[in-house]
Amino acid sequence: SDRVPLLELEDVDAGYGETRVLHDLSLAIEEGEIVSLIGRNGAGKTTTLRSIMGIVTPTSGMIAYRGEDISHLDATATARRGLSLVPEERQIFPELTVRENLELASYGGADDVDSLSVDAALETFENLAEREGNAGSSLSGGEQQMLAIARALVAGADLILLDEPTEGLAPYIVQDVMEIIEDLNDRGITVLLIEQNVHVGLALADRNYVINQGEIVWEGTSAELEADEEVLDRYLGVT
Ligand code: ATP
């Protein structure tokens, strides 16, 4: 088909100073998908998300969003276009309340505002509503993750980049976060997800890319990946 993917990376090279981390990395995400990027520690997953967001600038190759080249935009400019990165460390403002954290997010976000109001976001995230006047620093790990995701909603994101959203969370909270990610997707938000926990990635994702030493080495559906013991063993150390 001639449909343009929502996001497309074509032969992207990127890294830090002299260190090249990503090598000719290509991937594509259609609007409405949940796609996971999985691979071992240091494989280049976070660097991929930073390159898409514009925190790291590719040294060659192309990143297109809705068919437009965004390779050289910074993170402020990509946020205006509707991209949002939820980083692994979540970056909640500890001294601001839950509500204030959300209010701040409503400023830095997308230009085409069909973003959710702070009140509507609080209705969606009941746990957060109960704590809207509490300081960010008082939240549990799971609540911080939910606040970080709620910020992306308030910012009006169309594509959310999630860096290990379940990292360090108790199993029953992992379940809650997975439901929230599915709920976002039901609202029409496209998700690119990094997961160290292969089982969480497989359960959520429509499609998966496996990254190894900065290169995509495998691509397929979750059912295909679950059936591919060689890939699971060789690149992911599962089985
Ligand atoms: P992890 O789960 O361990 O974060 P990852 O797949 O997300 O792994 P990246 O964080 O993208 O991997 O790191 C890829 C490589 O880039 C690693 O070798 C890492 O040491 C290096 N790297 C990451 N950040 C920087 C930085 N700011 N400066 C220099 N090198 C970096």
PDB file of C-alpha atoms and ligand atoms in Angstrom:
ATOM      1  CA  SER A   1       0.000   0.000   0.000  1.00  0.00           C
ATOM      2  CA  ASP A   2       1.115   3.639  -0.322  1.00  0.00           C
ATOM      3  CA  ARG A   3       0.048   4.417   3.196  1.00  0.00           C
ATOM      4  CA  VAL A   4       2.745   6.447   4.951  1.00  0.00           C
ATOM      5  CA  PRO A   5       3.787   4.946   8.306  1.00  0.00           C
ATOM      6  CA  LEU A   6       3.305   7.186  11.344  1.00  0.00           C
ATOM      7  CA  LEU A   7       7.005   6.817  12.121  1.00  0.00           C
ATOM      8  CA  GLU A   8       9.787   5.549   9.932  1.00  0.00           C
ATOM      9  CA  LEU A   9      13.500   5.187  10.612  1.00  0.00           C
ATOM     10  CA  GLU A  10      15.667   4.541   7.583  1.00  0.00           C
ATOM     11  CA  ASP A  11      19.320   3.501   7.951  1.00  0.00           C
ATOM     12  CA  VAL A  12      19.829   5.586  11.073  1.00  0.00           C
ATOM     13  CA  ASP A  13      23.318   5.896  12.557  1.00  0.00           C
ATOM     14  CA  ALA A  14      23.585   7.599  15.948  1.00  0.00           C
ATOM     15  CA  GLY A  15      25.741   7.632  19.055  1.00  0.00           C
ATOM     16  CA  TYR A  16      27.618   9.731  21.548  1.00  0.00           C
ATOM     17  CA  GLY A  17      30.719  11.621  20.468  1.00  0.00           C
ATOM     18  CA  GLU A  18      32.995   9.171  18.696  1.00  0.00           C
ATOM     19  CA  THR A  19      30.963   6.162  19.845  1.00  0.00           C
ATOM     20  CA  ARG A  20      28.551   4.903  17.220  1.00  0.00           C
ATOM     21  CA  VAL A  21      25.697   2.997  18.903  1.00  0.00           C
ATOM     22  CA  LEU A  22      23.088   2.579  16.136  1.00  0.00           C
ATOM     23  CA  HIS A  23      24.090   1.109  12.782  1.00  0.00           C
ATOM     24  CA  ASP A  24      21.792   1.458   9.747  1.00  0.00           C
ATOM     25  CA  LEU A  25      18.760   1.044  11.958  1.00  0.00           C
ATOM     26  CA  SER A  26      15.443   0.862  10.104  1.00  0.00           C
ATOM     27  CA  LEU A  27      11.953   0.360  11.477  1.00  0.00           C
ATOM     28  CA  ALA A  28       8.412   1.504  10.779  1.00  0.00           C
ATOM     29  CA  ILE A  29       5.328   1.956  12.947  1.00  0.00           C
ATOM     30  CA  GLU A  30       1.796   2.309  11.630  1.00  0.00           C
ATOM     31  CA  GLU A  31      -0.697   4.577  13.325  1.00  0.00           C
ATOM     32  CA  GLY A  32      -2.543   2.708  16.095  1.00  0.00           C
ATOM     33  CA  GLU A  33       0.053  -0.001  16.664  1.00  0.00           C
ATOM     34  CA  ILE A  34       1.829  -1.064  19.830  1.00  0.00           C
ATOM     35  CA  VAL A  35       5.358  -1.991  18.811  1.00  0.00           C
ATOM     36  CA  SER A  36       8.054  -3.270  21.144  1.00  0.00           C
ATOM     37  CA  LEU A  37      11.799  -2.894  20.809  1.00  0.00           C
ATOM     38  CA  ILE A  38      13.566  -5.605  22.741  1.00  0.00           C
ATOM     39  CA  GLY A  39      17.173  -6.570  23.282  1.00  0.00           C
ATOM     40  CA  ARG A  40      19.854  -7.036  25.873  1.00  0.00           C
ATOM     41  CA  ASN A  41      21.383  -4.346  28.076  1.00  0.00           C
ATOM     42  CA  GLY A  42      23.373  -1.880  26.016  1.00  0.00           C
ATOM     43  CA  ALA A  43      21.851  -2.997  22.695  1.00  0.00           C
ATOM     44  CA  GLY A  44      20.835   0.577  21.827  1.00  0.00           C
ATOM     45  CA  LYS A  45      17.156   0.698  22.810  1.00  0.00           C
ATOM     46  CA  THR A  46      17.265   3.945  24.789  1.00  0.00           C
ATOM     47  CA  THR A  47      19.481   5.526  22.147  1.00  0.00           C
ATOM     48  CA  THR A  48      16.839   4.648  19.527  1.00  0.00           C
ATOM     49  CA  LEU A  49      14.126   6.443  21.526  1.00  0.00           C
ATOM     50  CA  ARG A  50      16.416   9.437  22.140  1.00  0.00           C
ATOM     51  CA  SER A  51      17.147   9.667  18.415  1.00  0.00           C
ATOM     52  CA  ILE A  52      13.438   9.636  17.545  1.00  0.00           C
ATOM     53  CA  MET A  53      12.693  12.302  20.162  1.00  0.00           C
ATOM     54  CA  GLY A  54      15.608  14.496  19.033  1.00  0.00           C
ATOM     55  CA  ILE A  55      17.688  14.269  22.205  1.00  0.00           C
ATOM     56  CA  VAL A  56      20.396  12.525  20.174  1.00  0.00           C
ATOM     57  CA  THR A  57      20.896  13.695  16.569  1.00  0.00           C
ATOM     58  CA  PRO A  58      21.467  10.982  13.957  1.00  0.00           C
ATOM     59  CA  THR A  59      24.765  11.269  12.078  1.00  0.00           C
ATOM     60  CA  SER A  60      23.176   9.724   8.990  1.00  0.00           C
ATOM     61  CA  GLY A  61      19.922   8.209   7.822  1.00  0.00           C
ATOM     62  CA  MET A  62      16.409   9.585   8.112  1.00  0.00           C
ATOM     63  CA  ILE A  63      13.630   9.734  10.667  1.00  0.00           C
ATOM     64  CA  ALA A  64      10.203  10.635   9.283  1.00  0.00           C
ATOM     65  CA  TYR A  65       7.017  11.364  11.223  1.00  0.00           C
ATOM     66  CA  ARG A  66       3.774  11.486   9.223  1.00  0.00           C
ATOM     67  CA  GLY A  67       6.003  11.501   6.144  1.00  0.00           C
ATOM     68  CA  GLU A  68       7.990  14.577   7.206  1.00  0.00           C
ATOM     69  CA  ASP A  69      11.697  14.520   7.985  1.00  0.00           C
ATOM     70  CA  ILE A  70      12.197  15.141  11.713  1.00  0.00           C
ATOM     71  CA  SER A  71      15.818  13.892  11.858  1.00  0.00           C
ATOM     72  CA  HIS A  72      17.188  17.285  12.830  1.00  0.00           C
ATOM     73  CA  LEU A  73      14.444  18.531  15.152  1.00  0.00           C
ATOM     74  CA  ASP A  74      15.185  18.874  18.865  1.00  0.00           C
ATOM     75  CA  ALA A  75      13.008  17.443  21.635  1.00  0.00           C
ATOM     76  CA  THR A  76      10.945  20.632  22.020  1.00  0.00           C
ATOM     77  CA  ALA A  77      10.060  20.584  18.336  1.00  0.00           C
ATOM     78  CA  THR A  78       9.191  16.868  18.240  1.00  0.00           C
ATOM     79  CA  ALA A  79       6.968  17.347  21.324  1.00  0.00           C
ATOM     80  CA  ARG A  80       5.073  20.080  19.436  1.00  0.00           C
ATOM     81  CA  ARG A  81       4.411  17.573  16.673  1.00  0.00           C
ATOM     82  CA  GLY A  82       2.898  15.108  19.129  1.00  0.00           C
ATOM     83  CA  LEU A  83       5.775  12.867  20.215  1.00  0.00           C
ATOM     84  CA  SER A  84       6.344  12.168  23.883  1.00  0.00           C
ATOM     85  CA  LEU A  85       9.116  10.227  25.628  1.00  0.00           C
ATOM     86  CA  VAL A  86       8.448   8.687  29.032  1.00  0.00           C
ATOM     87  CA  PRO A  87      12.014   8.076  30.204  1.00  0.00           C
ATOM     88  CA  GLU A  88      13.079   5.176  32.387  1.00  0.00           C
ATOM     89  CA  GLU A  89      13.842   7.510  35.297  1.00  0.00           C
ATOM     90  CA  ARG A  90      10.370   9.097  34.841  1.00  0.00           C
ATOM     91  CA  GLN A  91      11.573  12.617  35.706  1.00  0.00           C
ATOM     92  CA  ILE A  92       8.705  13.617  37.993  1.00  0.00           C
ATOM     93  CA  PHE A  93       9.224  16.998  39.678  1.00  0.00           C
ATOM     94  CA  PRO A  94       9.522  15.863  43.311  1.00  0.00           C
ATOM     95  CA  GLU A  95       8.588  19.169  44.922  1.00  0.00           C
ATOM     96  CA  LEU A  96       5.541  19.826  42.755  1.00  0.00           C
ATOM     97  CA  THR A  97       2.192  18.193  43.427  1.00  0.00           C
ATOM     98  CA  VAL A  98       0.664  15.608  41.119  1.00  0.00           C
ATOM     99  CA  ARG A  99      -1.646  18.278  39.706  1.00  0.00           C
ATOM    100  CA  GLU A 100       1.211  20.733  39.190  1.00  0.00           C
ATOM    101  CA  ASN A 101       3.259  18.088  37.391  1.00  0.00           C
ATOM    102  CA  LEU A 102       0.327  17.598  35.001  1.00  0.00           C
ATOM    103  CA  GLU A 103      -0.247  21.334  34.549  1.00  0.00           C
ATOM    104  CA  LEU A 104       3.383  21.800  33.519  1.00  0.00           C
ATOM    105  CA  ALA A 105       3.028  19.058  30.913  1.00  0.00           C
ATOM    106  CA  SER A 106       0.107  20.868  29.301  1.00  0.00           C
ATOM    107  CA  TYR A 107       2.456  23.725  28.310  1.00  0.00           C
ATOM    108  CA  GLY A 108       5.275  21.833  26.611  1.00  0.00           C
ATOM    109  CA  GLY A 109       3.114  19.594  24.457  1.00  0.00           C
ATOM    110  CA  ALA A 110       1.584  19.240  21.034  1.00  0.00           C
ATOM    111  CA  ASP A 111       0.395  22.200  18.945  1.00  0.00           C
ATOM    112  CA  ASP A 112      -2.757  20.538  17.638  1.00  0.00           C
ATOM    113  CA  VAL A 113      -4.535  20.474  20.930  1.00  0.00           C
ATOM    114  CA  ASP A 114      -6.812  17.527  21.290  1.00  0.00           C
ATOM    115  CA  SER A 115      -4.892  16.952  24.494  1.00  0.00           C
ATOM    116  CA  LEU A 116      -6.681  15.826  27.605  1.00  0.00           C
ATOM    117  CA  SER A 117      -7.294  18.446  30.269  1.00  0.00           C
ATOM    118  CA  VAL A 118      -5.654  17.949  33.644  1.00  0.00           C
ATOM    119  CA  ASP A 119      -9.062  17.205  35.183  1.00  0.00           C
ATOM    120  CA  ALA A 120      -9.877  14.601  32.540  1.00  0.00           C
ATOM    121  CA  ALA A 121      -6.468  12.965  33.047  1.00  0.00           C
ATOM    122  CA  LEU A 122      -7.081  12.774  36.778  1.00  0.00           C
ATOM    123  CA  GLU A 123     -10.441  11.114  36.138  1.00  0.00           C
ATOM    124  CA  THR A 124      -8.708   8.516  33.986  1.00  0.00           C
ATOM    125  CA  PHE A 125      -6.011   7.789  36.557  1.00  0.00           C
ATOM    126  CA  GLU A 126      -8.016   7.263  39.737  1.00  0.00           C
ATOM    127  CA  ASN A 127      -4.934   6.498  41.831  1.00  0.00           C
ATOM    128  CA  LEU A 128      -3.483   9.850  40.887  1.00  0.00           C
ATOM    129  CA  ALA A 129      -6.732  11.735  41.510  1.00  0.00           C
ATOM    130  CA  GLU A 130      -6.665  10.572  45.107  1.00  0.00           C
ATOM    131  CA  ARG A 131      -3.208  12.102  45.461  1.00  0.00           C
ATOM    132  CA  GLU A 132      -3.479  15.199  43.300  1.00  0.00           C
ATOM    133  CA  GLY A 133      -2.332  17.509  46.112  1.00  0.00           C
ATOM    134  CA  ASN A 134       0.565  15.299  47.185  1.00  0.00           C
ATOM    135  CA  ALA A 135       4.170  15.979  46.274  1.00  0.00           C
ATOM    136  CA  GLY A 136       5.717  13.982  43.419  1.00  0.00           C
ATOM    137  CA  SER A 137       8.332  12.707  45.854  1.00  0.00           C
ATOM    138  CA  SER A 138       5.639  10.964  47.925  1.00  0.00           C
ATOM    139  CA  LEU A 139       4.489   8.687  45.090  1.00  0.00           C
ATOM    140  CA  SER A 140       5.319   4.993  44.840  1.00  0.00           C
ATOM    141  CA  GLY A 141       7.208   3.716  41.779  1.00  0.00           C
ATOM    142  CA  GLY A 142       3.974   2.604  40.131  1.00  0.00           C
ATOM    143  CA  GLU A 143       2.268   5.930  40.806  1.00  0.00           C
ATOM    144  CA  GLN A 144       5.277   7.793  39.387  1.00  0.00           C
ATOM    145  CA  GLN A 145       5.079   5.695  36.232  1.00  0.00           C
ATOM    146  CA  MET A 146       1.360   6.458  35.930  1.00  0.00           C
ATOM    147  CA  LEU A 147       2.014  10.177  36.416  1.00  0.00           C
ATOM    148  CA  ALA A 148       4.726  10.083  33.751  1.00  0.00           C
ATOM    149  CA  ILE A 149       2.269   8.455  31.316  1.00  0.00           C
ATOM    150  CA  ALA A 150      -0.541  10.847  32.317  1.00  0.00           C
ATOM    151  CA  ARG A 151       1.766  13.766  31.495  1.00  0.00           C
ATOM    152  CA  ALA A 152       2.171  12.439  27.959  1.00  0.00           C
ATOM    153  CA  LEU A 153      -1.634  12.305  27.623  1.00  0.00           C
ATOM    154  CA  VAL A 154      -2.051  15.866  28.899  1.00  0.00           C
ATOM    155  CA  ALA A 155       0.676  16.982  26.480  1.00  0.00           C
ATOM    156  CA  GLY A 156      -1.488  15.673  23.625  1.00  0.00           C
ATOM    157  CA  ALA A 157       0.898  12.961  22.423  1.00  0.00           C
ATOM    158  CA  ASP A 158      -0.063  10.919  19.360  1.00  0.00           C
ATOM    159  CA  LEU A 159       3.029   8.711  19.671  1.00  0.00           C
ATOM    160  CA  ILE A 160       4.308   7.726  23.095  1.00  0.00           C
ATOM    161  CA  LEU A 161       7.813   6.304  23.502  1.00  0.00           C
ATOM    162  CA  LEU A 162       7.947   4.257  26.717  1.00  0.00           C
ATOM    163  CA  ASP A 163      11.354   3.354  28.149  1.00  0.00           C
ATOM    164  CA  GLU A 164      10.963   0.307  30.381  1.00  0.00           C
ATOM    165  CA  PRO A 165       7.665   1.323  31.974  1.00  0.00           C
ATOM    166  CA  THR A 166       7.511  -1.722  34.250  1.00  0.00           C
ATOM    167  CA  GLU A 167      11.111  -1.521  35.466  1.00  0.00           C
ATOM    168  CA  GLY A 168      11.322  -2.055  39.229  1.00  0.00           C
ATOM    169  CA  LEU A 169       7.565  -2.411  39.780  1.00  0.00           C
ATOM    170  CA  ALA A 170       5.837  -5.113  41.827  1.00  0.00           C
ATOM    171  CA  PRO A 171       4.036  -7.709  39.668  1.00  0.00           C
ATOM    172  CA  TYR A 172       0.511  -6.510  40.499  1.00  0.00           C
ATOM    173  CA  ILE A 173       1.510  -2.948  39.577  1.00  0.00           C
ATOM    174  CA  VAL A 174       3.034  -4.222  36.326  1.00  0.00           C
ATOM    175  CA  GLN A 175      -0.461  -5.469  35.502  1.00  0.00           C
ATOM    176  CA  ASP A 176      -1.962  -2.005  36.169  1.00  0.00           C
ATOM    177  CA  VAL A 177       0.641  -0.300  33.990  1.00  0.00           C
ATOM    178  CA  MET A 178      -0.005  -2.794  31.175  1.00  0.00           C
ATOM    179  CA  GLU A 179      -3.725  -2.009  31.353  1.00  0.00           C
ATOM    180  CA  ILE A 180      -2.980   1.712  31.183  1.00  0.00           C
ATOM    181  CA  ILE A 181      -0.842   1.193  28.077  1.00  0.00           C
ATOM    182  CA  GLU A 182      -3.686  -0.759  26.445  1.00  0.00           C
ATOM    183  CA  ASP A 183      -6.115   1.974  27.426  1.00  0.00           C
ATOM    184  CA  LEU A 184      -3.902   4.631  25.795  1.00  0.00           C
ATOM    185  CA  ASN A 185      -3.810   2.561  22.650  1.00  0.00           C
ATOM    186  CA  ASP A 186      -7.620   2.227  22.681  1.00  0.00           C
ATOM    187  CA  ARG A 187      -7.741   6.025  22.656  1.00  0.00           C
ATOM    188  CA  GLY A 188      -5.826   5.994  19.376  1.00  0.00           C
ATOM    189  CA  ILE A 189      -2.351   6.651  20.736  1.00  0.00           C
ATOM    190  CA  THR A 190       0.450   4.770  19.013  1.00  0.00           C
ATOM    191  CA  VAL A 191       3.018   3.192  21.342  1.00  0.00           C
ATOM    192  CA  LEU A 192       6.685   2.297  20.919  1.00  0.00           C
ATOM    193  CA  LEU A 193       7.789   0.392  23.965  1.00  0.00           C
ATOM    194  CA  ILE A 194      11.130  -0.793  25.283  1.00  0.00           C
ATOM    195  CA  GLU A 195      10.892  -3.780  27.571  1.00  0.00           C
ATOM    196  CA  GLN A 196      13.539  -5.718  29.409  1.00  0.00           C
ATOM    197  CA  ASN A 197      10.715  -8.048  30.460  1.00  0.00           C
ATOM    198  CA  VAL A 198      10.173  -9.928  27.202  1.00  0.00           C
ATOM    199  CA  HIS A 199       6.882 -11.355  28.458  1.00  0.00           C
ATOM    200  CA  VAL A 200       5.388  -7.902  29.052  1.00  0.00           C
ATOM    201  CA  GLY A 201       6.510  -6.792  25.584  1.00  0.00           C
ATOM    202  CA  LEU A 202       5.046  -9.895  23.954  1.00  0.00           C
ATOM    203  CA  ALA A 203       1.742  -9.534  25.795  1.00  0.00           C
ATOM    204  CA  LEU A 204       1.273  -5.901  24.753  1.00  0.00           C
ATOM    205  CA  ALA A 205       2.807  -5.618  21.306  1.00  0.00           C
ATOM    206  CA  ASP A 206       1.291  -6.145  17.877  1.00  0.00           C
ATOM    207  CA  ARG A 207       4.792  -6.379  16.436  1.00  0.00           C
ATOM    208  CA  ASN A 208       8.303  -6.598  17.840  1.00  0.00           C
ATOM    209  CA  TYR A 209      11.753  -5.576  16.705  1.00  0.00           C
ATOM    210  CA  VAL A 210      14.780  -7.266  18.223  1.00  0.00           C
ATOM    211  CA  ILE A 211      17.861  -5.045  18.461  1.00  0.00           C
ATOM    212  CA  ASN A 212      21.379  -6.347  18.953  1.00  0.00           C
ATOM    213  CA  GLN A 213      24.532  -4.213  19.016  1.00  0.00           C
ATOM    214  CA  GLY A 214      22.669  -1.292  17.472  1.00  0.00           C
ATOM    215  CA  GLU A 215      21.153  -3.266  14.588  1.00  0.00           C
ATOM    216  CA  ILE A 216      17.677  -4.655  14.035  1.00  0.00           C
ATOM    217  CA  VAL A 217      18.199  -8.410  13.705  1.00  0.00           C
ATOM    218  CA  TRP A 218      14.613  -9.682  13.727  1.00  0.00           C
ATOM    219  CA  GLU A 219      11.085  -8.393  13.226  1.00  0.00           C
ATOM    220  CA  GLY A 220       7.732 -10.092  13.652  1.00  0.00           C
ATOM    221  CA  THR A 221       4.520 -10.601  15.568  1.00  0.00           C
ATOM    222  CA  SER A 222       4.467 -11.700  19.182  1.00  0.00           C
ATOM    223  CA  ALA A 223       3.198 -15.142  18.171  1.00  0.00           C
ATOM    224  CA  GLU A 224       6.119 -15.532  15.753  1.00  0.00           C
ATOM    225  CA  LEU A 225       8.626 -14.442  18.382  1.00  0.00           C
ATOM    226  CA  GLU A 226       7.220 -16.765  21.028  1.00  0.00           C
ATOM    227  CA  ALA A 227       7.633 -19.639  18.593  1.00  0.00           C
ATOM    228  CA  ASP A 228      11.201 -18.710  17.625  1.00  0.00           C
ATOM    229  CA  GLU A 229      13.384 -20.296  20.265  1.00  0.00           C
ATOM    230  CA  GLU A 230      16.573 -19.523  18.411  1.00  0.00           C
ATOM    231  CA  VAL A 231      15.940 -15.761  18.398  1.00  0.00           C
ATOM    232  CA  LEU A 232      14.748 -15.805  22.004  1.00  0.00           C
ATOM    233  CA  ASP A 233      17.846 -17.682  23.073  1.00  0.00           C
ATOM    234  CA  ARG A 234      20.447 -15.956  20.909  1.00  0.00           C
ATOM    235  CA  TYR A 235      19.416 -12.313  21.340  1.00  0.00           C
ATOM    236  CA  LEU A 236      17.270 -12.206  24.421  1.00  0.00           C
ATOM    237  CA  GLY A 237      18.605 -14.951  26.666  1.00  0.00           C
ATOM    238  CA  VAL A 238      15.096 -16.287  27.257  1.00  0.00           C
ATOM    239  CA  THR A 239      13.994 -19.990  27.030  1.00  0.00           C
TER     240      THR A 239
HETATM  241  P1  ATP B   1      19.940  -0.448  28.807  1.00  0.00           P
HETATM  242  O1  ATP B   1      18.730  -1.257  29.004  1.00  0.00           O
HETATM  243  O2  ATP B   1      21.132  -0.980  29.522  1.00  0.00           O
HETATM  244  O3  ATP B   1      19.729   1.037  28.967  1.00  0.00           O
HETATM  245  P2  ATP B   1      19.863   0.009  25.969  1.00  0.00           P
HETATM  246  O4  ATP B   1      19.575  -1.048  24.973  1.00  0.00           O
HETATM  247  O5  ATP B   1      18.791   0.993  26.244  1.00  0.00           O
HETATM  248  O6  ATP B   1      20.342  -0.688  27.287  1.00  0.00           O
HETATM  249  P3  ATP B   1      21.513   2.271  25.384  1.00  0.00           P
HETATM  250  O7  ATP B   1      21.185   2.930  26.683  1.00  0.00           O
HETATM  251  O8  ATP B   1      20.933   2.823  24.151  1.00  0.00           O
HETATM  252  O9  ATP B   1      21.167   0.732  25.471  1.00  0.00           O
HETATM  253  O10 ATP B   1      23.089   2.213  25.273  1.00  0.00           O
HETATM  254  C1  ATP B   1      23.773   1.717  24.129  1.00  0.00           C
HETATM  255  C2  ATP B   1      25.268   1.956  24.274  1.00  0.00           C
HETATM  256  O11 ATP B   1      25.519   3.346  24.328  1.00  0.00           O
HETATM  257  C3  ATP B   1      25.871   1.371  25.540  1.00  0.00           C
HETATM  258  O12 ATP B   1      27.107   0.816  25.206  1.00  0.00           O
HETATM  259  C4  ATP B   1      26.031   2.563  26.444  1.00  0.00           C
HETATM  260  O13 ATP B   1      27.138   2.385  27.299  1.00  0.00           O
HETATM  261  C5  ATP B   1      26.282   3.685  25.469  1.00  0.00           C
HETATM  262  N1  ATP B   1      25.764   4.973  25.999  1.00  0.00           N
HETATM  263  C6  ATP B   1      24.511   5.216  26.448  1.00  0.00           C
HETATM  264  N2  ATP B   1      24.364   6.496  26.830  1.00  0.00           N
HETATM  265  C7  ATP B   1      25.560   7.090  26.630  1.00  0.00           C
HETATM  266  C8  ATP B   1      26.073   8.424  26.823  1.00  0.00           C
HETATM  267  N3  ATP B   1      25.294   9.403  27.297  1.00  0.00           N
HETATM  268  N4  ATP B   1      27.364   8.645  26.497  1.00  0.00           N
HETATM  269  C9  ATP B   1      28.138   7.660  26.007  1.00  0.00           C
HETATM  270  N5  ATP B   1      27.743   6.396  25.791  1.00  0.00           N
HETATM  271  C10 ATP B   1      26.465   6.106  26.092  1.00  0.00           C
END
